[in-house]
Coordinates of C-alpha atoms in Angstrom, one line a residue:
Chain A
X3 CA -12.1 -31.8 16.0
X4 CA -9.4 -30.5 13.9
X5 CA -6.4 -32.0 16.2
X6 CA -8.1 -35.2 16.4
X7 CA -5.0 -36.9 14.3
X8 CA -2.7 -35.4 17.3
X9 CA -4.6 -37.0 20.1
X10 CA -4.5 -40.4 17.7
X11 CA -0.9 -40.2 17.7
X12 CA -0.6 -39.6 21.3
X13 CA -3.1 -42.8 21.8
X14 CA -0.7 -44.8 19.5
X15 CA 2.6 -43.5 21.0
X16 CA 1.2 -44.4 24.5
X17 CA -0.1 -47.9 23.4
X18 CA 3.3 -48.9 21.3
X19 CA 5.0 -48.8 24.5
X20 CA 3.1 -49.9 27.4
X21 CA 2.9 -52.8 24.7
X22 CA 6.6 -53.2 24.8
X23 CA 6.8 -52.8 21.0
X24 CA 9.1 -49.9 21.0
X25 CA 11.8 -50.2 24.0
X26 CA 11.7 -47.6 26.7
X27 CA 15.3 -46.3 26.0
X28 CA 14.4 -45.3 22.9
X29 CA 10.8 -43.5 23.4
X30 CA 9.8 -43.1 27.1
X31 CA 6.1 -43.6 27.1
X32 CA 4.0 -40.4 26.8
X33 CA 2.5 -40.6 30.6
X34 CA 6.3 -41.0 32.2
X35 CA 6.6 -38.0 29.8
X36 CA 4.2 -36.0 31.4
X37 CA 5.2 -36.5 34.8
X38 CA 9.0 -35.6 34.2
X39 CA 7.2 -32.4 32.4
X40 CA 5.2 -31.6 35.2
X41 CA 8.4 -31.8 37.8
X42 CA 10.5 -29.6 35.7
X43 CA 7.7 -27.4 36.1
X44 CA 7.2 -27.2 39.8
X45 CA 10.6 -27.1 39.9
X46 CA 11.1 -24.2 38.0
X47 CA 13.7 -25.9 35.1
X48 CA 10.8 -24.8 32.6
X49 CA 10.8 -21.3 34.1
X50 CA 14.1 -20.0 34.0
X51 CA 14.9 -21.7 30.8
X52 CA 11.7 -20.7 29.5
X53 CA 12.2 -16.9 30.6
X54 CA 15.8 -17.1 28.9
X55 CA 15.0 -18.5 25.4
X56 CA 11.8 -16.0 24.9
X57 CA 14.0 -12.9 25.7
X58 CA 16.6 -13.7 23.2
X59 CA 13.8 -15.2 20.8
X60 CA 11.7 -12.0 21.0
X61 CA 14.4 -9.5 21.5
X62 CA 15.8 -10.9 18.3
X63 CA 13.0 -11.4 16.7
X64 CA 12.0 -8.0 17.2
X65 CA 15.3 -6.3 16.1
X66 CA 15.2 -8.3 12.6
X67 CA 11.7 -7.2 11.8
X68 CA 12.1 -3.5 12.4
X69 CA 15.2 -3.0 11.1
X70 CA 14.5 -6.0 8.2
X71 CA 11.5 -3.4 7.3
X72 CA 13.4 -0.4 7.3
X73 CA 16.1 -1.9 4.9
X74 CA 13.2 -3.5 2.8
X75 CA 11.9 0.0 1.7
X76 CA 15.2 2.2 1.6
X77 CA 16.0 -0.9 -1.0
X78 CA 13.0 0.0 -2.5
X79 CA 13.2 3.8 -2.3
X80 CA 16.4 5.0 -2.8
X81 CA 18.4 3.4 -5.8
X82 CA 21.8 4.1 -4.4
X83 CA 20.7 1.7 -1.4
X84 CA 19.7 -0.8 -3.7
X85 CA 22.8 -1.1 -5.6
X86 CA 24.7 -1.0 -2.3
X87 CA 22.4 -3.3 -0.1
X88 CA 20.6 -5.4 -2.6
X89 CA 23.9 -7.5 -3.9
X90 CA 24.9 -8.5 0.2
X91 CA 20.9 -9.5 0.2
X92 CA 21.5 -11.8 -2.3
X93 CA 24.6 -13.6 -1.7
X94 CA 23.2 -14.3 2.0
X95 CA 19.7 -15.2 1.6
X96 CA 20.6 -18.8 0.6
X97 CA 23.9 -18.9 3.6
X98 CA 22.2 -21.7 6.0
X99 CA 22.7 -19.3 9.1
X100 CA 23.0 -21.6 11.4
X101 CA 26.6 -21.5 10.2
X102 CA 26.5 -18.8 11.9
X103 CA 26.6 -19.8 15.8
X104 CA 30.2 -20.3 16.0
X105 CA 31.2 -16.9 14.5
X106 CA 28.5 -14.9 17.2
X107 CA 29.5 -16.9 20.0
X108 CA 32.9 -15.7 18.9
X109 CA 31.7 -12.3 18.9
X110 CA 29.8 -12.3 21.8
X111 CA 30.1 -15.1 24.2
X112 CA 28.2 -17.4 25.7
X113 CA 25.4 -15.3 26.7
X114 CA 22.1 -14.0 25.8
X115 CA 24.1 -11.4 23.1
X116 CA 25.4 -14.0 20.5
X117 CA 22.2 -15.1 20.5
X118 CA 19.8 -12.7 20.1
X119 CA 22.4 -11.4 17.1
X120 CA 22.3 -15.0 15.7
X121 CA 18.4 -14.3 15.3
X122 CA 18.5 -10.8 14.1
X123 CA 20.9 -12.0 11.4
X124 CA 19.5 -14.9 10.2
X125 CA 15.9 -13.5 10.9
X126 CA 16.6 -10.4 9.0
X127 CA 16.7 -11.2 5.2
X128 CA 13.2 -12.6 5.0
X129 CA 11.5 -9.6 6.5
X130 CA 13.5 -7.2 4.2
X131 CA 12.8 -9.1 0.9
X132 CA 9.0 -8.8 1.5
X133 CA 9.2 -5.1 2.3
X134 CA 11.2 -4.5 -0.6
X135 CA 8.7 -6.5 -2.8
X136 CA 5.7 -4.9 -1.1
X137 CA 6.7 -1.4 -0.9
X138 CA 8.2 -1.9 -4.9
X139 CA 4.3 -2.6 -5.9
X140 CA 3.4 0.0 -4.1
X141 CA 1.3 1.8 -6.9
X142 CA 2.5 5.4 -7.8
X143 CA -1.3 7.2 -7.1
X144 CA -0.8 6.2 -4.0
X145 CA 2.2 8.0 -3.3
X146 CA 1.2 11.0 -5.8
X147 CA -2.4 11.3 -4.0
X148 CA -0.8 11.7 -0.6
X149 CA 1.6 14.2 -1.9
X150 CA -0.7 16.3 -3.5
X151 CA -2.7 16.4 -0.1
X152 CA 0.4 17.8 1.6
X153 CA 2.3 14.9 2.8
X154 CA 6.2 15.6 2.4
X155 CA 8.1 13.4 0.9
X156 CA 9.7 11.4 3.7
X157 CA 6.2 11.6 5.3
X158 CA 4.9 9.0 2.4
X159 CA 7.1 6.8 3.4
X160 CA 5.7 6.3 6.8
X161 CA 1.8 7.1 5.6
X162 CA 1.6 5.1 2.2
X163 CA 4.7 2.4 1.5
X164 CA 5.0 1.0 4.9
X165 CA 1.2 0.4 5.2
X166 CA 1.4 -0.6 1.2
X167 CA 4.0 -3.2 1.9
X168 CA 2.9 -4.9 5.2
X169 CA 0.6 -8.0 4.1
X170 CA 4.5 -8.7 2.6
X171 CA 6.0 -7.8 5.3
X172 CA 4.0 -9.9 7.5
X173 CA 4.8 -12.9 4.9
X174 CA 8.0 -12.1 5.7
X175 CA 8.1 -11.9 9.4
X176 CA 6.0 -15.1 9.4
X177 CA 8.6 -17.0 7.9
X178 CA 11.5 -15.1 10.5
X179 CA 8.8 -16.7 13.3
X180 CA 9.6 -20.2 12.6
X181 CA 13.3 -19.4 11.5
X182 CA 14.0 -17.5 15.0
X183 CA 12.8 -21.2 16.5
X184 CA 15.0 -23.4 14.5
X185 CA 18.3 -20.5 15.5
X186 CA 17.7 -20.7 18.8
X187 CA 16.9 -23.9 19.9
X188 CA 20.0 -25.0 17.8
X189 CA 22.3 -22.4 19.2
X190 CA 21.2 -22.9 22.9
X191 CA 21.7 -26.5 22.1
X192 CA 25.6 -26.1 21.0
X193 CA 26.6 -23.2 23.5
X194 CA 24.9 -21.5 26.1
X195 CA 24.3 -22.1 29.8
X196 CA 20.4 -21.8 30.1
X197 CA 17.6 -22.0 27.4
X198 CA 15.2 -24.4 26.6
X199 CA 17.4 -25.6 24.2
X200 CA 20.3 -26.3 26.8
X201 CA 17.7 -28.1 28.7
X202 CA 17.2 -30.8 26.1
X203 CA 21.1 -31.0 25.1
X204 CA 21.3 -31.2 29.3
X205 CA 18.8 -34.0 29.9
X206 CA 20.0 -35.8 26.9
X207 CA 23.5 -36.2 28.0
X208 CA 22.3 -37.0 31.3
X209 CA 20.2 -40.1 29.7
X210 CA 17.0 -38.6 31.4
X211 CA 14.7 -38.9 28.5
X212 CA 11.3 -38.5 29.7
X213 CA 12.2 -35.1 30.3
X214 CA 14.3 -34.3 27.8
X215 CA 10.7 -35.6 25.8
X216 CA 8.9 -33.0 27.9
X217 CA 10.8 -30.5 27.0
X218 CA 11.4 -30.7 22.9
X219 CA 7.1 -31.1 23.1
X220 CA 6.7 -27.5 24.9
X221 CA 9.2 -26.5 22.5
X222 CA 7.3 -27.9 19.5
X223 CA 4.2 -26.6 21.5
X224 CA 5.5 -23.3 21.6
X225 CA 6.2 -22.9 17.7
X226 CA 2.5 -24.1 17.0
X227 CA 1.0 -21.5 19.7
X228 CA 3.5 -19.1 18.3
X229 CA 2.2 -18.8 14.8
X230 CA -1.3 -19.2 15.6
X231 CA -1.1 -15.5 17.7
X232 CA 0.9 -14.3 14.8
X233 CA -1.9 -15.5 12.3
X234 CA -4.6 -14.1 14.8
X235 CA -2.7 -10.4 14.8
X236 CA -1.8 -10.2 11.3
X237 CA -5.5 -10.7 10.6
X238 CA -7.0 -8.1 12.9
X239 CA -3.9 -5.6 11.6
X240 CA -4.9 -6.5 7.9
X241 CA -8.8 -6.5 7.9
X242 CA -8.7 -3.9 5.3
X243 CA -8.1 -6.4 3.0
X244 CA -10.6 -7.9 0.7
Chain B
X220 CA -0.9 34.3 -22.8
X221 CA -4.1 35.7 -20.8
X222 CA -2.7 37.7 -17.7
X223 CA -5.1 36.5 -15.2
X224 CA -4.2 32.8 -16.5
X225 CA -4.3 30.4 -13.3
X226 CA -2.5 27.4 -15.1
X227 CA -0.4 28.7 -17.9
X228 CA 1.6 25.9 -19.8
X229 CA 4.1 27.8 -22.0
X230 CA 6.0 25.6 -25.0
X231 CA 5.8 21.7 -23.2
X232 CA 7.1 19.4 -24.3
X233 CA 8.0 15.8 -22.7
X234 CA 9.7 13.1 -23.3
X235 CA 8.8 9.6 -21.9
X236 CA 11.8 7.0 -20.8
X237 CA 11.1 4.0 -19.8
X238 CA 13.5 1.6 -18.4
X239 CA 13.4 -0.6 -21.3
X240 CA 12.6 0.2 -24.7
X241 CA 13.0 3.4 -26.9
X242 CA 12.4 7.3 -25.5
X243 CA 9.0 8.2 -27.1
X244 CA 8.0 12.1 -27.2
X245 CA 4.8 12.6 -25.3
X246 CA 4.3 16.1 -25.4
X247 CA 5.6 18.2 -28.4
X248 CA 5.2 22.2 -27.8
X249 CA 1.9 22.6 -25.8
X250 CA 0.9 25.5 -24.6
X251 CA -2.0 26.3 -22.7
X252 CA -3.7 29.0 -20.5
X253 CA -6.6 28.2 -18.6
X254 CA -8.8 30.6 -16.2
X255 CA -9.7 30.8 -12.5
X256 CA -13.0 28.9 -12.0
X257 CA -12.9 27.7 -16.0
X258 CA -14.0 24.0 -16.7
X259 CA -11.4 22.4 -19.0
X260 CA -11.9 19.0 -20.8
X261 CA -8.6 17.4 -22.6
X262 CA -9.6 15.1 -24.6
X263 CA -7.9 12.7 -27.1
X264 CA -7.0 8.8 -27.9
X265 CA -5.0 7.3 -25.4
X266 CA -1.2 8.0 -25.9
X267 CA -1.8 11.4 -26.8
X268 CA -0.1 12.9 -24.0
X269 CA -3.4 14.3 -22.5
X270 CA -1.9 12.2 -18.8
X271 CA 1.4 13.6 -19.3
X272 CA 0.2 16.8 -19.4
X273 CA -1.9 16.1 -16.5
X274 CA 0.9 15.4 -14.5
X275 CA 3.4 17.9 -15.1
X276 CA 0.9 20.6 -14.2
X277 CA 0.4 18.6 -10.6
X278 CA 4.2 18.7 -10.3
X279 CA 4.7 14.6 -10.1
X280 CA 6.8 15.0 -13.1
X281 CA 9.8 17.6 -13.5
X282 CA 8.9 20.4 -16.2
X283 CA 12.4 19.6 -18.9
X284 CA 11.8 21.7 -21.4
X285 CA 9.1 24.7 -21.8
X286 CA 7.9 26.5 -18.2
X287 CA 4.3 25.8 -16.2
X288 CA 3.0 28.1 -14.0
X289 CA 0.6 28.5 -10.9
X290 CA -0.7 31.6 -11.0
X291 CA 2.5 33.0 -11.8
X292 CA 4.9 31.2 -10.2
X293 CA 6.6 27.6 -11.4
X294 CA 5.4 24.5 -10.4
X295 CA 7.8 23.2 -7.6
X296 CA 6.3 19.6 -7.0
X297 CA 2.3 18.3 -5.6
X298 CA 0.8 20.6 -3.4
X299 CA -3.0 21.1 -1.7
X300 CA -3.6 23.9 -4.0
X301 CA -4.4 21.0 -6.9
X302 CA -6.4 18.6 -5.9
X303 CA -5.8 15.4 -8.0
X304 CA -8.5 12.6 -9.0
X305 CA -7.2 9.5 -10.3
X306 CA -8.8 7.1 -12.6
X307 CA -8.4 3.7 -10.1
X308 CA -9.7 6.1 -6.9
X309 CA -6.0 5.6 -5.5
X310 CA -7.7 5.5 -2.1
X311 CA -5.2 3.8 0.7
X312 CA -6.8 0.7 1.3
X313 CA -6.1 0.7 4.8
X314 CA -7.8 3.3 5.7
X315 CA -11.6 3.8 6.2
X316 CA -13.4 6.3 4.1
X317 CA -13.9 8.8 7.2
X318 CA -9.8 8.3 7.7
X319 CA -9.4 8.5 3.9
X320 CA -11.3 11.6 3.7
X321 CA -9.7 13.1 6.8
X322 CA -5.8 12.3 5.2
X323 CA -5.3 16.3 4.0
X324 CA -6.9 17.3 6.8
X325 CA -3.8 16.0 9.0
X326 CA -1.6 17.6 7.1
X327 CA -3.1 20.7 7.4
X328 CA -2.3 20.5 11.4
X329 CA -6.4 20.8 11.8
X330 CA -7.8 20.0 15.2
X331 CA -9.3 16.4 15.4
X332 CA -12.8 17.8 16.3
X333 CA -12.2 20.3 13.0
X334 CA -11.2 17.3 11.3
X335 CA -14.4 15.2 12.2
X336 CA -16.4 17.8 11.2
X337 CA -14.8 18.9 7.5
X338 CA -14.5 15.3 6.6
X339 CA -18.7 14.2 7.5
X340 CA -19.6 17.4 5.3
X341 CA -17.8 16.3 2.5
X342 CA -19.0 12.5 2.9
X343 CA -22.5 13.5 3.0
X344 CA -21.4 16.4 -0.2
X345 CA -20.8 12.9 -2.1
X346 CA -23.3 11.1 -0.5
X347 CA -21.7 8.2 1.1
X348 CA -23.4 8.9 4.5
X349 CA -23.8 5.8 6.3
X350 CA -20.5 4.3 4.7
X351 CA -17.7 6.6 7.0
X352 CA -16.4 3.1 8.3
X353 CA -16.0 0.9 5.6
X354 CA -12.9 0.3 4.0
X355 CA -12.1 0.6 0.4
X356 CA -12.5 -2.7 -0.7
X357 CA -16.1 -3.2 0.7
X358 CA -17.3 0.0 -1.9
X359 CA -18.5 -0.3 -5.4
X360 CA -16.2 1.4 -8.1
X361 CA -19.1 4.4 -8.7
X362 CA -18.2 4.9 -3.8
X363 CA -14.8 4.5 -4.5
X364 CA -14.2 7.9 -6.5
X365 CA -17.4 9.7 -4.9
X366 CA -15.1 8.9 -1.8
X367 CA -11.6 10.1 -3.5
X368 CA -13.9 13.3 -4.9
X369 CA -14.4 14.1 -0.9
X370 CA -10.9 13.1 0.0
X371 CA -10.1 15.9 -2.7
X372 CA -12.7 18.3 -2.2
X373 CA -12.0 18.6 1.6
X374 CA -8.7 20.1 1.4
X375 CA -10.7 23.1 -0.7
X376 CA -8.1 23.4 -3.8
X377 CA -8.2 25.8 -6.1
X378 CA -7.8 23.4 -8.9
X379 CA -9.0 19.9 -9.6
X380 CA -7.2 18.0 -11.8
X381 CA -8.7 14.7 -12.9
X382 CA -7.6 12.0 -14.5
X383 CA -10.4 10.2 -16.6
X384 CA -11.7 10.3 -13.3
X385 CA -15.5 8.1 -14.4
X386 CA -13.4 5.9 -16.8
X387 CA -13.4 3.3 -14.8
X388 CA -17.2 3.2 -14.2
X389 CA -20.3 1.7 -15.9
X390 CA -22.4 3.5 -18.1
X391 CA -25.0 4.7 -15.5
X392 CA -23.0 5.6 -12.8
X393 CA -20.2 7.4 -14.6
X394 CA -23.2 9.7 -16.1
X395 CA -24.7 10.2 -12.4
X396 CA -21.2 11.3 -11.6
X397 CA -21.1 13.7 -14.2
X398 CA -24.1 15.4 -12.9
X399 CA -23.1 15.3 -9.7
X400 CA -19.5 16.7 -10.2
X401 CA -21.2 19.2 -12.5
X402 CA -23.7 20.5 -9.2
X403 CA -20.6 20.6 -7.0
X404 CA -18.4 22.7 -9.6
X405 CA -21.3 25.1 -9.6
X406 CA -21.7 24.9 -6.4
X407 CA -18.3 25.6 -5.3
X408 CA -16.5 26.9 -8.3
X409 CA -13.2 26.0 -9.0
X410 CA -10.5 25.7 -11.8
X411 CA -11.2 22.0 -13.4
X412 CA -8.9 20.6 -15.7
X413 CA -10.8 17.1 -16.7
X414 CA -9.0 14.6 -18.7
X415 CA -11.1 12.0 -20.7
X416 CA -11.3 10.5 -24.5
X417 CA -15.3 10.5 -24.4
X418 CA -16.0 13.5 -26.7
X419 CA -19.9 13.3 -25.1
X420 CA -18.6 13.5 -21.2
X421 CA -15.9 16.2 -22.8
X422 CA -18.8 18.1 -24.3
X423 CA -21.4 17.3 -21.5
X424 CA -19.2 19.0 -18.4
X425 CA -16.9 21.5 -20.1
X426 CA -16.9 25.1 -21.3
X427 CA -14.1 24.3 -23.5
X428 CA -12.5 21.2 -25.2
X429 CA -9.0 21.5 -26.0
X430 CA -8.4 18.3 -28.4
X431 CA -5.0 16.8 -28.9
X432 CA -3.3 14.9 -31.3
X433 CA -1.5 11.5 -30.8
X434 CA 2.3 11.0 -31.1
X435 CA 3.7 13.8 -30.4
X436 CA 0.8 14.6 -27.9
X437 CA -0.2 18.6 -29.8
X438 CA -2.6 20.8 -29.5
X439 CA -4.8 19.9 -32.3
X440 CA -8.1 22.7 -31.5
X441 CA -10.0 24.5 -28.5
X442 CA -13.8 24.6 -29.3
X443 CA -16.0 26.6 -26.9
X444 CA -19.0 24.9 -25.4
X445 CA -21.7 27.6 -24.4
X446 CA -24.5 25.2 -24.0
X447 CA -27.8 26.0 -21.4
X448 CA -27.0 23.4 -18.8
X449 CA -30.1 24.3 -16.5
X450 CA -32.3 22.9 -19.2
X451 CA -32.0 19.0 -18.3
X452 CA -32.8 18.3 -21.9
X453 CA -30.2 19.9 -23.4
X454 CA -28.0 16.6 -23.7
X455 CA -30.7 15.3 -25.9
X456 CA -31.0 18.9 -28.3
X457 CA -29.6 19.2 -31.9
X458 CA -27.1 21.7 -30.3
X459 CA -25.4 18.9 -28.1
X460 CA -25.3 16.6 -30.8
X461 CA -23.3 19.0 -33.0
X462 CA -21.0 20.1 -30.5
X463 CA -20.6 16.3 -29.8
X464 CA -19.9 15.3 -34.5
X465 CA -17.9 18.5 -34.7
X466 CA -15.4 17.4 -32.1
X467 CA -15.8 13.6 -33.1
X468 CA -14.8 14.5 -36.1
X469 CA -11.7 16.6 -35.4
X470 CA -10.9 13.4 -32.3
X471 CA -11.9 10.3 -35.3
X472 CA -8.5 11.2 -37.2
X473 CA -6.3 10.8 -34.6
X474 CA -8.3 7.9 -33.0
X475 CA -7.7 6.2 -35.4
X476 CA -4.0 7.0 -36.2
X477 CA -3.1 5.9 -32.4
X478 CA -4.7 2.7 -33.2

């Protein structure tokens, strides 16, 4: 009931051009759309495309969020990693990283390595500003209660701060979700030789739209069904909460 | 200085930093000797110090000029031998009470069965049987510290040091949690050092009062409580209620200096 604006538009984007109000070259009709989708995926386009983009999307993904945690809270813990780390945090966070793709695909190639780096780079800063911030409020009973039940010092990092900080962290790595979408399908677009987003640079130049369609709608498709499992694991992991 | 002191604080005194704004000097020249199983109350206005002093014995903040010692030996940092009660609870959110209570008992490398069993005796000790698996946020304030008592009390410390530990709490309950920590004290004697500026809970639980003064936190007097608590009607005899003027009067002075 919820999506019922979505299946509107896909009524009205249907109509408009069976109609012959919007020309075909422009926006294939959303049946002809369907059918190139469904092609690409008995063909196996979707597959190996598919399989590419969500290793270098979760592989970086994953590397920005641990490590984008574990520099949050040494910020936050150590003051000597603060003054050395906290001034590069802030003259990148506002760098649009997509600026970026040239200088890993210089670094790395073509491949599946400049881009998974692209995403742990760009992904990164997010994910360590909301551990920083969560494991800064941290309150000091916390820390002082666990110490004074024998935890050692180190040990209250992994037992009170990191659980202390994660509803930030999982701001943070909510906001790396979407970002790691954007990096990707960009960079695949530019330079690579597989990836979703090769596949709708590919179709484009090769003026077959209906698929190329297909294609940027999984993607889009993707990002929604994305978040929503984040949302629905970041709520089970954080039912403590009020 | 008694030679069979537990906690003897010899010439304290502290100075608070904080990142902005002028060094004030919390503690000036406290000293302090307090007996195995004795029952404790510092009391005084807020900004006295009474916290400070609170904390350097627990070892969260570095001793800088005077010495505290353990039974005999300085204090090196936190450790299971004083148990600490907070005034907020400072129970981890993300855990369950069971896992809350349980917390010391993984440090203490116990087995998981030995665990189970240490932390449901000390939930039921508090009474918060039926409430193992809730977390934090779905207790009332009074659950919350009768859960952070257990969390405390199932390490078996020596010493309990608490910080206004019922301030938080209405009326009724903080005076049910008085009598209760006043059973399990008896029960289970330890060393209590009990922080608080309400001269009745002061006079109500301790066998002595050691009042201090505000800015610099002092020693201002120690006044010995030898009430009969095992008559319940003692809190409402003539004794109680002079114990309770004689040490408003010597706290009223300062109350109202700090204000």
């Amino acid at each position: 009931m919820k999506y019922l604006p979505l299946l509107l538009l896909a009524l009205i984007w249907e109509a408009v051009v069976q109609l012959g109000l919007v020309s075909r070259d422009l926006l294939p009709s959303l049946s002809d759309v369907a059918k190139a989708g469904w092609t690409l995926l008995r063909e196996g386009d979707f597959w190996t495309n598919g399989a590419a983009s969500l290793y270098r999307g979760s592989a970086g993904l994953a590397l920005a969020i641990v490590i984008g945690a574990l520099a949050g809270i040494a910020m936050a813990w150590w003051r000597a990693v603060d003054a050395l780390v906290g001034p590069l945090v802030e003259a990148l966070y506002p760098m649009p990283k997509s600026a970026l793709i040239p200088v890993t695909v210089l670094w790395l190639g073509f491949g599946d390595g400049s881009k998974i780096l692209l995403i742990f780079l760009g992904c990164m800063l997010p994910v360590t500003l909301g551990a920083y911030n969560g494991a800064r409020s941290c309150e000091q009973a916390l820390v002082w209660s666990a110490r004074s039940l024998g935890a050692s010092r180190l040990r209250v990092l992994w037992d009170v701060v990191l659980p202390a900080a994660l509803p930030e962290i999982a701001n943070g790595a909510r906001t790396a979700l979407a970002l790691s979408f954007v990096l990707l399908v960009s960079s695949e677009l530019i330079v690579a030789r597989a990836g979703l987003g090769y596949l709708i640079g590919f179709l484009g130049e090769g003026g077959v739209y209906d698929a190329m369609f297909a294609v940027v709608l999984v993607v889009a498709f993707l990002g929604f069904f994305a978040d929503r499992l984040y949302q629905r694991l970041m709520d089970r992991l954080l039912a403590w909460r009020a | 200085m008694s030679g069979s002191a537990q906690i003897t604080v010899e010439s304290v005194s502290h100075t608070y930093r904080p990142a902005r704004g002028r060094a004030v000097l919390a503690l000036e020249e406290v000293s302090l000797a307090v007996a195995p199983r004795e029952f404790v109350a510092l009391l005084g206005p807020s900004g006295c110090g009474k916290s400070t002093l609170l904390y350097l014995i627990g070892g969260f903040l570095p001793v800088e000029q005077g010495a505290i010692r353990i039974e005999g030996a300085p204090v090196a940092g936190p450790g299971p031998d004083r148990g600490v009660v907070f005034q907020h609870f400072a129970l981890f959110p993300w855990r369950t009470v069971r896992a809350n209570v349980r917390y010391g008992l993984e440090k203490l490398g116990l087995a998981r069965d030995e665990q189970e069993r240490r932390a449901q005796a000390y939930i039921e000790l508090v009474g918060l049987k039926g409430f193992e698996d809730s977390y934090p946020s779905q207790l009332s304030g009074g659950m919350k510290q009768r859960a952070a008592l257990a969390r405390t009390l199932a390490v078996d410390p020596k010493m309990l040091l608490m910080d206004e530990p019922f301030g938080a709490l209405d009326a009724q309950t903080r005076s049910l949690m008085q009598a209760e920590l006043y059973a399990i004290w008896q029960r289970t004697p330890k060393t209590v050092l009990f922080v608080t500026h309400d001269v009745q809970e002061a006079v109500r639980l301790a066998q002595r009062v050691v009042v201090m003064s505000a800015r610099p936190g002092k020693i201002k007097a120690t006044v010995d409580i030898a009430l009969d608590r095992a008559d319940p009607h003692i809190y409402r005899s003539a004794e109680f209620a002079a114990k309770v003027d004689e040490i408003w009067g010597l706290v009223r002075d300062e109350a109202l200096k700090a204000q």
